[in-house]
mmCIF file of C-alpha atoms and ligand atoms in Angstrom:
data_model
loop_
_atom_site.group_PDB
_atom_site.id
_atom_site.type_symbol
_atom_site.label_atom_id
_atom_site.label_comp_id
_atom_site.label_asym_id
_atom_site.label_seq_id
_atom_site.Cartn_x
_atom_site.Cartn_y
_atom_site.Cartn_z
ATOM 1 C CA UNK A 31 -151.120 36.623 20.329
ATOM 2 C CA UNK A 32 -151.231 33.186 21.687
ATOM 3 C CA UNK A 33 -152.859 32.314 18.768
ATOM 4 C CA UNK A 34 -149.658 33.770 16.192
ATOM 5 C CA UNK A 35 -147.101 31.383 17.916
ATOM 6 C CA UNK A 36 -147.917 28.281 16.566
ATOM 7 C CA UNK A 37 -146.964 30.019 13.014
ATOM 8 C CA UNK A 38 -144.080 31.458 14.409
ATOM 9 C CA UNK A 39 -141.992 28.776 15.486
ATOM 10 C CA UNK A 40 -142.882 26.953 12.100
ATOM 11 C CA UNK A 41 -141.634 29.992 10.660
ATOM 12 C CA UNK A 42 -138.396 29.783 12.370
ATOM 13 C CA UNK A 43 -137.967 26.014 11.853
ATOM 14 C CA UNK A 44 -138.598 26.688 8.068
ATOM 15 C CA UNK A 45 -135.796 29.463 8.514
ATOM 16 C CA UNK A 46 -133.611 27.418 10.515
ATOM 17 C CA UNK A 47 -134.193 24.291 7.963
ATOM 18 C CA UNK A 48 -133.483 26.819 5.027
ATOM 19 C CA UNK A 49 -130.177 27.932 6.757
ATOM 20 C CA UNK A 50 -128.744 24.807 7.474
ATOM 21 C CA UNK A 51 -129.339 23.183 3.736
ATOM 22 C CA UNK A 52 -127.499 26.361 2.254
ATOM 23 C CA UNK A 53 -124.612 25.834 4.738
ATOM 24 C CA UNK A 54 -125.082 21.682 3.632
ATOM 25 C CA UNK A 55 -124.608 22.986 -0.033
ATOM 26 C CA UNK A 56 -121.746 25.150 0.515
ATOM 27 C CA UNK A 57 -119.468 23.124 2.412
ATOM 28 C CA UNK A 58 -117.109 20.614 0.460
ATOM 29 C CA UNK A 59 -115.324 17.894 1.679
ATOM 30 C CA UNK A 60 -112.236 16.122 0.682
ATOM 31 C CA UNK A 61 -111.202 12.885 1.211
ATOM 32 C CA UNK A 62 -107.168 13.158 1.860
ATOM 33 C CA UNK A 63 -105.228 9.656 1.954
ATOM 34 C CA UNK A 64 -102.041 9.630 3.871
ATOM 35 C CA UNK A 65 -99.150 6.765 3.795
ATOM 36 C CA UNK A 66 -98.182 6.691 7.879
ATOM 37 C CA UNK A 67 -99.860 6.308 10.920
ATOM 38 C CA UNK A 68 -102.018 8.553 12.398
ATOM 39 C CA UNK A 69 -100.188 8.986 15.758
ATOM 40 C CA UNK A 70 -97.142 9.824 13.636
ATOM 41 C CA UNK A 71 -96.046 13.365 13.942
ATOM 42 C CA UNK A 72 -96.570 13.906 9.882
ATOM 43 C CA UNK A 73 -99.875 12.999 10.603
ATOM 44 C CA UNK A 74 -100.494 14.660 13.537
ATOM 45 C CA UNK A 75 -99.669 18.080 11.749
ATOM 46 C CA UNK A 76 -101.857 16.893 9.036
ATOM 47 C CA UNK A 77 -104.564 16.924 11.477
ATOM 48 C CA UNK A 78 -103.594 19.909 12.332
ATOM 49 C CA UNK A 79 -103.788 21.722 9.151
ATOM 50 C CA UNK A 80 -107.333 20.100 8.612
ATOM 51 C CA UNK A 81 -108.581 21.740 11.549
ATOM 52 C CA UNK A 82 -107.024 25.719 10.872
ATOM 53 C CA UNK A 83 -108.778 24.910 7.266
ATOM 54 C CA UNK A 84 -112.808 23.920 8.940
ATOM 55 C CA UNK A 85 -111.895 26.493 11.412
ATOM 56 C CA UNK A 86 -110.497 29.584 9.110
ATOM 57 C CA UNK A 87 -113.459 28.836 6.587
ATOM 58 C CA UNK A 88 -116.207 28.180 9.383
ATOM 59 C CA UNK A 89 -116.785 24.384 8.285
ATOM 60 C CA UNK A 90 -117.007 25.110 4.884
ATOM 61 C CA UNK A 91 -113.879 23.180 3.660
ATOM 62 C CA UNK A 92 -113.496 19.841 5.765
ATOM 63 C CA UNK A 93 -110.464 17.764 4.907
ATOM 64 C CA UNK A 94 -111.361 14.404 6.102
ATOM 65 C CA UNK A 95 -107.526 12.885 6.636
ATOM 66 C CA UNK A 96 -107.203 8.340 5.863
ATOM 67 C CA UNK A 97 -103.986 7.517 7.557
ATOM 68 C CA UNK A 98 -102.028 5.083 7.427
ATOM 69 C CA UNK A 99 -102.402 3.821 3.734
ATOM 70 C CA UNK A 100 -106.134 2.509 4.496
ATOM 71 C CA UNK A 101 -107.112 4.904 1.471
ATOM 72 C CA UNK A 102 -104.677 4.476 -0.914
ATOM 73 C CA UNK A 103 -101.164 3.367 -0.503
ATOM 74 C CA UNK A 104 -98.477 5.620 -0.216
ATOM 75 C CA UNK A 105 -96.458 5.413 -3.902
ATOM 76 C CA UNK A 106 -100.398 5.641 -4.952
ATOM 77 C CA UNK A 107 -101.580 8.761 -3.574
ATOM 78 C CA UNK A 108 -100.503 10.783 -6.468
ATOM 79 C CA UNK A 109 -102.233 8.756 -9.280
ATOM 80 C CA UNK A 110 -104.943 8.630 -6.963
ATOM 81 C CA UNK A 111 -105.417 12.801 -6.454
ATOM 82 C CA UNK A 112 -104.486 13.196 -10.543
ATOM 83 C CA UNK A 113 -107.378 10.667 -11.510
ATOM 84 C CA UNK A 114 -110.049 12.932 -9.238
ATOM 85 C CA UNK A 115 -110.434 9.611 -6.698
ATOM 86 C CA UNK A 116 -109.230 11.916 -4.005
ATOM 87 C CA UNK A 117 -108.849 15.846 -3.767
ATOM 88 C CA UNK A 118 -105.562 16.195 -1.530
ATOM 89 C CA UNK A 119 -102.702 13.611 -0.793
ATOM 90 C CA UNK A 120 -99.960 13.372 1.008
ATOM 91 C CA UNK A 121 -96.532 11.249 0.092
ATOM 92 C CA UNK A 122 -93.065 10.533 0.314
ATOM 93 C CA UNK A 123 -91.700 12.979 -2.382
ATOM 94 C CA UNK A 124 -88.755 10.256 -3.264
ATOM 95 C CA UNK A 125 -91.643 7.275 -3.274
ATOM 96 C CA UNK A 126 -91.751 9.243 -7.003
ATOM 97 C CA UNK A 127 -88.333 8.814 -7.639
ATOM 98 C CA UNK A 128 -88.504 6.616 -10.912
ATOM 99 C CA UNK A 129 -90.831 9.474 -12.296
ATOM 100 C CA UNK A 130 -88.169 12.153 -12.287
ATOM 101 C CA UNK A 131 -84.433 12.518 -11.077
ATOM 102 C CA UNK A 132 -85.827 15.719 -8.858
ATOM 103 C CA UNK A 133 -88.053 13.567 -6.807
ATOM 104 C CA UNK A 134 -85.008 11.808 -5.874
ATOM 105 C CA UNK A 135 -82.822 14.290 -4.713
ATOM 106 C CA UNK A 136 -83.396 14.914 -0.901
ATOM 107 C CA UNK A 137 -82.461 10.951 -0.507
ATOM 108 C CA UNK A 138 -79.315 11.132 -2.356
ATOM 109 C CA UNK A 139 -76.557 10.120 0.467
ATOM 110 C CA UNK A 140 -75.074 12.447 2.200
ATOM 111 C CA UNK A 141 -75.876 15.427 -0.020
ATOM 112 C CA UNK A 142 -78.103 17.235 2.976
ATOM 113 C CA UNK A 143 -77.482 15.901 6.289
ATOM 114 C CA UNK A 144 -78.857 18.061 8.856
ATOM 115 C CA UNK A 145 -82.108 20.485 9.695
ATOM 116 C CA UNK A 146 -80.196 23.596 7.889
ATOM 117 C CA UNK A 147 -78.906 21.778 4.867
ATOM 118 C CA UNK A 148 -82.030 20.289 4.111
ATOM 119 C CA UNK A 149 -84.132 23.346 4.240
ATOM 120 C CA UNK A 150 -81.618 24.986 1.656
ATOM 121 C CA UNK A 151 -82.081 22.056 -0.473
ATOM 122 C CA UNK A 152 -85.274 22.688 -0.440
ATOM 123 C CA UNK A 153 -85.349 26.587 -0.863
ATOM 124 C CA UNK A 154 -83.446 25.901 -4.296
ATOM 125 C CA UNK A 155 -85.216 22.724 -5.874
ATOM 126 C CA UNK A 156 -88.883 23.992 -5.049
ATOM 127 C CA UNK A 157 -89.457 25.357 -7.828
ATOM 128 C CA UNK A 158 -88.565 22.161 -9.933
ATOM 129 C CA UNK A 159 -90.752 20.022 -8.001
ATOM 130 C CA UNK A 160 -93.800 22.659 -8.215
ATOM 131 C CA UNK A 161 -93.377 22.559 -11.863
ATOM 132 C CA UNK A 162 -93.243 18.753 -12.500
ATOM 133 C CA UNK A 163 -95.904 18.378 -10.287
ATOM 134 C CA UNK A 164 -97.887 21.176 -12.698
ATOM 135 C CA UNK A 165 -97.447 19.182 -15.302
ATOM 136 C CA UNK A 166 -99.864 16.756 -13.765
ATOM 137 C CA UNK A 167 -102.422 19.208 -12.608
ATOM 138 C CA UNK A 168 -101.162 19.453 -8.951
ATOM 139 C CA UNK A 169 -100.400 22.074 -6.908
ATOM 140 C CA UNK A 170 -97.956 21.588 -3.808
ATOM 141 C CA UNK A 171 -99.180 22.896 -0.727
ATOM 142 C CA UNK A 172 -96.382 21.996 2.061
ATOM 143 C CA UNK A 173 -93.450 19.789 2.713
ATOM 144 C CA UNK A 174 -92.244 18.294 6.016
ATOM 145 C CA UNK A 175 -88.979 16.364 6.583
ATOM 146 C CA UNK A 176 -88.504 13.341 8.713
ATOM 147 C CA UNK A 177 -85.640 12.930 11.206
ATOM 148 C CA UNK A 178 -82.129 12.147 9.570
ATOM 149 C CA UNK A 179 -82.394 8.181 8.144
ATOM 150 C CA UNK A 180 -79.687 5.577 10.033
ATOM 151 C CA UNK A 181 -79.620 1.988 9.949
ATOM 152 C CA UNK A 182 -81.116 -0.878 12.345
ATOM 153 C CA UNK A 183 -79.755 -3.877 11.918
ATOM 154 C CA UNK A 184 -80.106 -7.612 13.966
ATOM 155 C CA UNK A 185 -76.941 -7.626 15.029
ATOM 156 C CA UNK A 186 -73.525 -5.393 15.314
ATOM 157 C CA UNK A 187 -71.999 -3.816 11.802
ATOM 158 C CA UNK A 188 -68.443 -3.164 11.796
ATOM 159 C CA UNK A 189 -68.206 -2.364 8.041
ATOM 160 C CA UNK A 190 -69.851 -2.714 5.163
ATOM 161 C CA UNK A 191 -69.192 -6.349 4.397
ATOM 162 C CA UNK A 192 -71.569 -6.998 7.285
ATOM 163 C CA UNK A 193 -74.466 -6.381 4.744
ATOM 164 C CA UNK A 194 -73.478 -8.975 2.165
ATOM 165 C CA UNK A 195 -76.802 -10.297 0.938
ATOM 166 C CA UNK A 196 -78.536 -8.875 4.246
ATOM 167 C CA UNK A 197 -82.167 -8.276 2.994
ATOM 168 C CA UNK A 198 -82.681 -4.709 3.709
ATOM 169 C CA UNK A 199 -85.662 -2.847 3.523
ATOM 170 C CA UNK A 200 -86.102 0.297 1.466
ATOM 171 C CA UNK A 201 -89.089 2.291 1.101
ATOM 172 C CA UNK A 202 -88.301 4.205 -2.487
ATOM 173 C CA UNK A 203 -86.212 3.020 -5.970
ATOM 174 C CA UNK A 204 -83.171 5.508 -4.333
ATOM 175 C CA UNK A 205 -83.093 3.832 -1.030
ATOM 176 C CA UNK A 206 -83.085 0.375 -2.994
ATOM 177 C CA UNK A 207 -79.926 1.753 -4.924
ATOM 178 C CA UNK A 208 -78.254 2.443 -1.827
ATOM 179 C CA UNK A 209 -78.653 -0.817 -0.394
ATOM 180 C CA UNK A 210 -77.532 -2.885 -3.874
ATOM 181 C CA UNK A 211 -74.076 -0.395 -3.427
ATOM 182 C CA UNK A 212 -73.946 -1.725 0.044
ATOM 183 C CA UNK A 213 -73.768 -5.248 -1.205
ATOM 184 C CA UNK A 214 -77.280 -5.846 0.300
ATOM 185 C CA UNK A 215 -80.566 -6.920 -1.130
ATOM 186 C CA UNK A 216 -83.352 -4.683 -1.181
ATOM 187 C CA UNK A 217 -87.042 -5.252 -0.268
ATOM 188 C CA UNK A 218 -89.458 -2.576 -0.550
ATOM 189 C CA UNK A 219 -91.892 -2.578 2.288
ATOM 190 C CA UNK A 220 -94.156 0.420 2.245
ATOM 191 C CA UNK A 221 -94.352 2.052 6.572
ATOM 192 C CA UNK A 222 -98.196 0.654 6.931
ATOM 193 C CA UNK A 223 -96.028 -2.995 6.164
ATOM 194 C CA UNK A 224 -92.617 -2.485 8.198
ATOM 195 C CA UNK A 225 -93.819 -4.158 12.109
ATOM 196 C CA UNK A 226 -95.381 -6.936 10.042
ATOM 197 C CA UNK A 227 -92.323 -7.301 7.666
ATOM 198 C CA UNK A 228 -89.834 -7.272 10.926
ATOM 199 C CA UNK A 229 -91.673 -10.093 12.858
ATOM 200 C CA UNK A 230 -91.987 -12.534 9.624
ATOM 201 C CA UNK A 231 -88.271 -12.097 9.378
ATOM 202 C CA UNK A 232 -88.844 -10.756 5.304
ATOM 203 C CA UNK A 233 -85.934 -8.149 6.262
ATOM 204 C CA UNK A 234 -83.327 -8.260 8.756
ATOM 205 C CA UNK A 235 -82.557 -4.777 8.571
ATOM 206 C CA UNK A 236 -84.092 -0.987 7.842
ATOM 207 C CA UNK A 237 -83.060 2.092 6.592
ATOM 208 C CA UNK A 238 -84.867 5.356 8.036
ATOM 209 C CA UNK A 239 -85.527 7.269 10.625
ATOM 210 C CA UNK A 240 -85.855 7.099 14.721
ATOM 211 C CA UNK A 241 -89.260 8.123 13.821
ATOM 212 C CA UNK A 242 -90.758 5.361 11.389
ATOM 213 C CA UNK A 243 -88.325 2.854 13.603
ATOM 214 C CA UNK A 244 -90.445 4.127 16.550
ATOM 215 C CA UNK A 245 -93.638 3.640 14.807
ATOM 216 C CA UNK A 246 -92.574 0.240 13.910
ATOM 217 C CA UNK A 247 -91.746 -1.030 17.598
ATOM 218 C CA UNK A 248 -88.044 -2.266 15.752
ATOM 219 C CA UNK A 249 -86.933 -2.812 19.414
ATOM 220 C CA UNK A 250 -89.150 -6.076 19.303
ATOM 221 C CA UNK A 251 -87.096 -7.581 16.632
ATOM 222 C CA UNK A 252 -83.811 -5.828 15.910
ATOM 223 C CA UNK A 253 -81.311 -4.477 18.748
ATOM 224 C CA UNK A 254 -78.780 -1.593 16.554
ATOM 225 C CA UNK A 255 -79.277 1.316 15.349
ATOM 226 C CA UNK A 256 -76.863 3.241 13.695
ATOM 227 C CA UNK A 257 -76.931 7.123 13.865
ATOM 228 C CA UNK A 258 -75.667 7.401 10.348
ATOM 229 C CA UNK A 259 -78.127 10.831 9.932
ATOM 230 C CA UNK A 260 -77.403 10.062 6.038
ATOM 231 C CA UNK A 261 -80.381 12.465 4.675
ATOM 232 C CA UNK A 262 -83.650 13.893 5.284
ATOM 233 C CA UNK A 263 -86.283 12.587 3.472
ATOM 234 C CA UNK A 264 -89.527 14.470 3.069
ATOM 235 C CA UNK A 265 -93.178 14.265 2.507
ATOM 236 C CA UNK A 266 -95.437 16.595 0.724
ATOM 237 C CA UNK A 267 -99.109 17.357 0.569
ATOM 238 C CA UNK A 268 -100.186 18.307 -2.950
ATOM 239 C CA UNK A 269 -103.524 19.693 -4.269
ATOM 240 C CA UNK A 270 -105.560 18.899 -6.981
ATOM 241 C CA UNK A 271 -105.200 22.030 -9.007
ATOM 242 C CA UNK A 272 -108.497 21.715 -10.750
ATOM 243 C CA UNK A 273 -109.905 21.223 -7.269
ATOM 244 C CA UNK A 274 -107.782 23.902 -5.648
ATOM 245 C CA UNK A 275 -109.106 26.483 -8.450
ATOM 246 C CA UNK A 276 -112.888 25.697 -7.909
ATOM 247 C CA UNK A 277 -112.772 27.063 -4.971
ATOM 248 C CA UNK A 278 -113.343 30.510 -4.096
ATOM 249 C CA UNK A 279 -110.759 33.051 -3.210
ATOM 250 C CA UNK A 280 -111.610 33.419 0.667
ATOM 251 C CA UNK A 281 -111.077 29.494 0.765
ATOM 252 C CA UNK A 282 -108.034 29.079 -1.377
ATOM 253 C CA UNK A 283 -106.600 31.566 0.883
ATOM 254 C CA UNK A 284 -107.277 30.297 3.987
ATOM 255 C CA UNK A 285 -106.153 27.133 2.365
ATOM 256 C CA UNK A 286 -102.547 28.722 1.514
ATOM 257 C CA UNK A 287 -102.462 30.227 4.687
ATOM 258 C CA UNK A 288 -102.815 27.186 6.996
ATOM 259 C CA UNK A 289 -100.604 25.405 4.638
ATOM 260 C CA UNK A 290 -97.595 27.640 5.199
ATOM 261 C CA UNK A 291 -98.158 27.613 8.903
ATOM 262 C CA UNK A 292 -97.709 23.588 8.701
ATOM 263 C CA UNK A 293 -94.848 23.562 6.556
ATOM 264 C CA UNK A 294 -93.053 25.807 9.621
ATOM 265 C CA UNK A 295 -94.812 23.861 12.295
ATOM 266 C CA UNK A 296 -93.702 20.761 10.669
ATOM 267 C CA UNK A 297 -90.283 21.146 10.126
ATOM 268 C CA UNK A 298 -89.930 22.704 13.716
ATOM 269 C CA UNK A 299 -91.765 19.566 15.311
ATOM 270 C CA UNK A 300 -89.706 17.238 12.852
ATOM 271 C CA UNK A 301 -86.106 18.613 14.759
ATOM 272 C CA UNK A 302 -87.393 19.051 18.051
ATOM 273 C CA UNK A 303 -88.689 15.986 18.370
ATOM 274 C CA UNK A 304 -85.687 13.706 17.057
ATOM 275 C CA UNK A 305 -83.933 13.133 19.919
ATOM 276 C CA UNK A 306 -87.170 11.932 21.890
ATOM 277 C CA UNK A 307 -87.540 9.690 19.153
ATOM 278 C CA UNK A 308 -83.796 8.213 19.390
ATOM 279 C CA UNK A 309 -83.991 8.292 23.601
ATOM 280 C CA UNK A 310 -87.813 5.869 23.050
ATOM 281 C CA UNK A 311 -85.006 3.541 21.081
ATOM 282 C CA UNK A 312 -82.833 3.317 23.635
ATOM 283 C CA UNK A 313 -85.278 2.918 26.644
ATOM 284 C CA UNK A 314 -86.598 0.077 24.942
ATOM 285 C CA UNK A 315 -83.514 -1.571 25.004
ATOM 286 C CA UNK A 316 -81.887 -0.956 21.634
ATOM 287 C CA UNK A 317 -78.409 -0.095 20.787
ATOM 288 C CA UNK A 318 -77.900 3.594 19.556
ATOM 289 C CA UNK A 319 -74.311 3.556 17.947
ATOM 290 C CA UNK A 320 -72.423 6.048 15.258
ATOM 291 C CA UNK A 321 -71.169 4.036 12.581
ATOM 292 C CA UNK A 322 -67.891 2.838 12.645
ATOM 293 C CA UNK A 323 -65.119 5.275 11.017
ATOM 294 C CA UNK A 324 -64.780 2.791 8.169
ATOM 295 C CA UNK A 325 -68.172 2.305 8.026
ATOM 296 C CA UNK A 326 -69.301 5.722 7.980
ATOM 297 C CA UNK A 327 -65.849 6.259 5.040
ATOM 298 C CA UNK A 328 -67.384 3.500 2.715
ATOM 299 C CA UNK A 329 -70.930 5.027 3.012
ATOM 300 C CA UNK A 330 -69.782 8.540 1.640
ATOM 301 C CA UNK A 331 -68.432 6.667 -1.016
ATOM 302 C CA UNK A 332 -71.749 5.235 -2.167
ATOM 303 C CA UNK A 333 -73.049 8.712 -1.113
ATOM 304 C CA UNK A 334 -70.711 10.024 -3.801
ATOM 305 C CA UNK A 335 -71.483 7.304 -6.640
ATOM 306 C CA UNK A 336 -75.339 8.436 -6.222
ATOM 307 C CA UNK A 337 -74.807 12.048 -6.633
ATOM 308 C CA UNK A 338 -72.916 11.286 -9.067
ATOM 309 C CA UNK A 339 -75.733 9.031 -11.082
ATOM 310 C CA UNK A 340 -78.453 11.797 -9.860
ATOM 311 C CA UNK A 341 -76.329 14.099 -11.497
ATOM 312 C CA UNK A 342 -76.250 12.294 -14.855
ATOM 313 C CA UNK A 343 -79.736 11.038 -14.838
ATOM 314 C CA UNK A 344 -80.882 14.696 -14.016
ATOM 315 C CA UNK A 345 -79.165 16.734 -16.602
ATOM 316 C CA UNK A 346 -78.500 20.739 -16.790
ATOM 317 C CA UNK A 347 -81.663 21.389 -14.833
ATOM 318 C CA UNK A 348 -79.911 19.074 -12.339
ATOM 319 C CA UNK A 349 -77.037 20.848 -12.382
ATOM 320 C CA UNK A 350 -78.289 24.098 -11.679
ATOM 321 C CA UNK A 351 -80.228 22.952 -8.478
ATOM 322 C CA UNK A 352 -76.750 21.040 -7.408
ATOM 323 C CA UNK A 353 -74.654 24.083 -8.230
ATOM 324 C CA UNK A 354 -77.447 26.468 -6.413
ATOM 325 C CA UNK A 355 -76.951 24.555 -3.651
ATOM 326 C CA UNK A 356 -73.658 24.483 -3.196
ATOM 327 C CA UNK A 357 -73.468 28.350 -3.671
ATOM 328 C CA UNK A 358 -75.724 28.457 -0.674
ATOM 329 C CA UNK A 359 -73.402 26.073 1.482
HETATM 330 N N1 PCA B 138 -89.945 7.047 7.383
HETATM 331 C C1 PCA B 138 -90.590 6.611 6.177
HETATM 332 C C2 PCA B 138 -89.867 7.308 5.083
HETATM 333 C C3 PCA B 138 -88.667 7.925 5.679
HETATM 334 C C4 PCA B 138 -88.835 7.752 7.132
HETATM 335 O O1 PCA B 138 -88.110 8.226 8.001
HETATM 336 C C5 PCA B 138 -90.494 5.139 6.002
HETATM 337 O O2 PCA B 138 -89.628 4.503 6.615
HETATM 338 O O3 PCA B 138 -91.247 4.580 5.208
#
């Protein structure tokens, strides 16, 4: 008997050794860059979603998540998953903006202000976005919005004079639009860029959200922010669809499945957690203001010039998402 166990344990390391290298062979990884910081709630649920996908598939899908831009930077991320350098992305939907008008829609002024609006902007223009992003060989998997996008400035704004020739940072070709209406002058500064950008005095104001102004620490080098909750911007994670359809049906179905949970995990964690966002502002010593009544009055009107140049630049297919929308009001 004794004499047997020497063969059996090599037996069971050969086993164990034979096990392990089909398991090594079966599982895939994917590299997934992301534009914003990892302790940003985006990413966070991100993160999240890697973990249900390794978990619902027992390891054998790991999505290996590069925040922050360190992978590719943000506006690149698509290029980057179409050109096979990367296998999932995530991205700023209107960072795509000069592609097509529909990538530009959920950061047209004023259009879709609030948590409800936005999500029936987005229950009628999904399907337009799915299909230009088909076009390309990707497949969206989930969207998330960030909190409602105001403006932090160095000092008070009474109206829009104030912003004559103020350099302004943007962060997508719609954003820059807005701030050339306001009299302003654009600079785009992608998220991973924005603390740096502050403190070398390259802008002297921002336009987004109480998250991304948290992220950035704007406290250190601009006092105001302005509550002007002009539109909710969001992000998407997209698939590559060549990827997505090598895989086999078990995995693109867990896939799917933690996907959907993220998209309603994210948009919950997006609304719940804007007001902790705005109250960090304010105990660090900023100003949280509304806009002035004149202020807010002359913003609506560039709101209304850009819908009114989305609406021309984005044709009858345009129209029908506009007039969808408005059904749905
Ligand atoms: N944060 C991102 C995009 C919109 C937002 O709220 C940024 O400022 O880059």
């Amino acid at each position: 008997m004794r004499s047997t166990q020497p063969f059996r344990s090599a037996l069971c390391a050969t086993v164990a050794a034979f096990g392990l290298s089909t398991a090594a062979l079966a599982q895939t990884t994917w590299d997934m860059p992301t534009p914003y910081p990892a302790t940003n709630f985006h990413t966070e649920n991100i993160q999240q979603f890697a973990n249900d996908v390794a978990s619902a598939t027992a390891g054998q899908l790991k999505i290996t998540v590069h925040p922050g831009g360190a992978l590719f930077k943000g506006p690149e991320i698509k290029r980057a998953v179409q050109a096979g350098q990367a296998q999932i992305g995530e991205l700023l939907i209107s960072s795509l903006a000069n592609e097509d008008a529909m990538y530009a829609l959920d950061t047209v002024p004023f259009l879709a202000t609030s948590y409800a609006e936005s999500a029936k902007l987005w229950s009628v223009s999904r399907s337009a976005v799915e299909a230009r992003l088909a076009k390309h060989g990707l497949k969206l998997l989930f969207t998330v919005p960030w909190p409602p996008q105001g403006i932090y400035s160095k000092s008070a704004v009474a109206a829009m004079g104030d912003f004559k020739n103020m350099k302004i940072r943007s962060y997508s070709p719609t954003v820059a639009r807005m701030i050339e209406l306001m009299g302003g002058q654009p600079v785009t500064v992608q998220a991973a860029d924005l603390t740096q950008a502050l403190a070398t005095g390259v802008v002297s104001a921002n336009i987004t959200s109480s998250s991304t102004g948290y992220d950035s620490k704007s406290w250190e080098q601009l006092s105001h922010y302005y509550d002007v909750q002009a539109w909710l911007p969001k992000n998407m994670v997209f698939v590559s669809q060549k990827v997505f359809d090598g895989l086999d049906a078990g995995t693109r179905e867990a896939l799917l499945k933690a996907a959907a949970a993220a998209e309603t995990r994210g948009w919950q964690v997006s609304e719940e957690k804007t007001a902790w966002y705005v109250d960090q502002l304010k105990k660090n010593g900023m100003q949280v203001l509304p806009p002035s009544d004149a202020l807010r009055a002359d913003l609506k009107k560039v709101g209304d010039t850009m819908t009114a140049e989305w609406l021309e630049r984005a044709g009858a297919d345009g129209k029908s998402v506009l007039d969808a929308y408005r059904a749905a009001q």
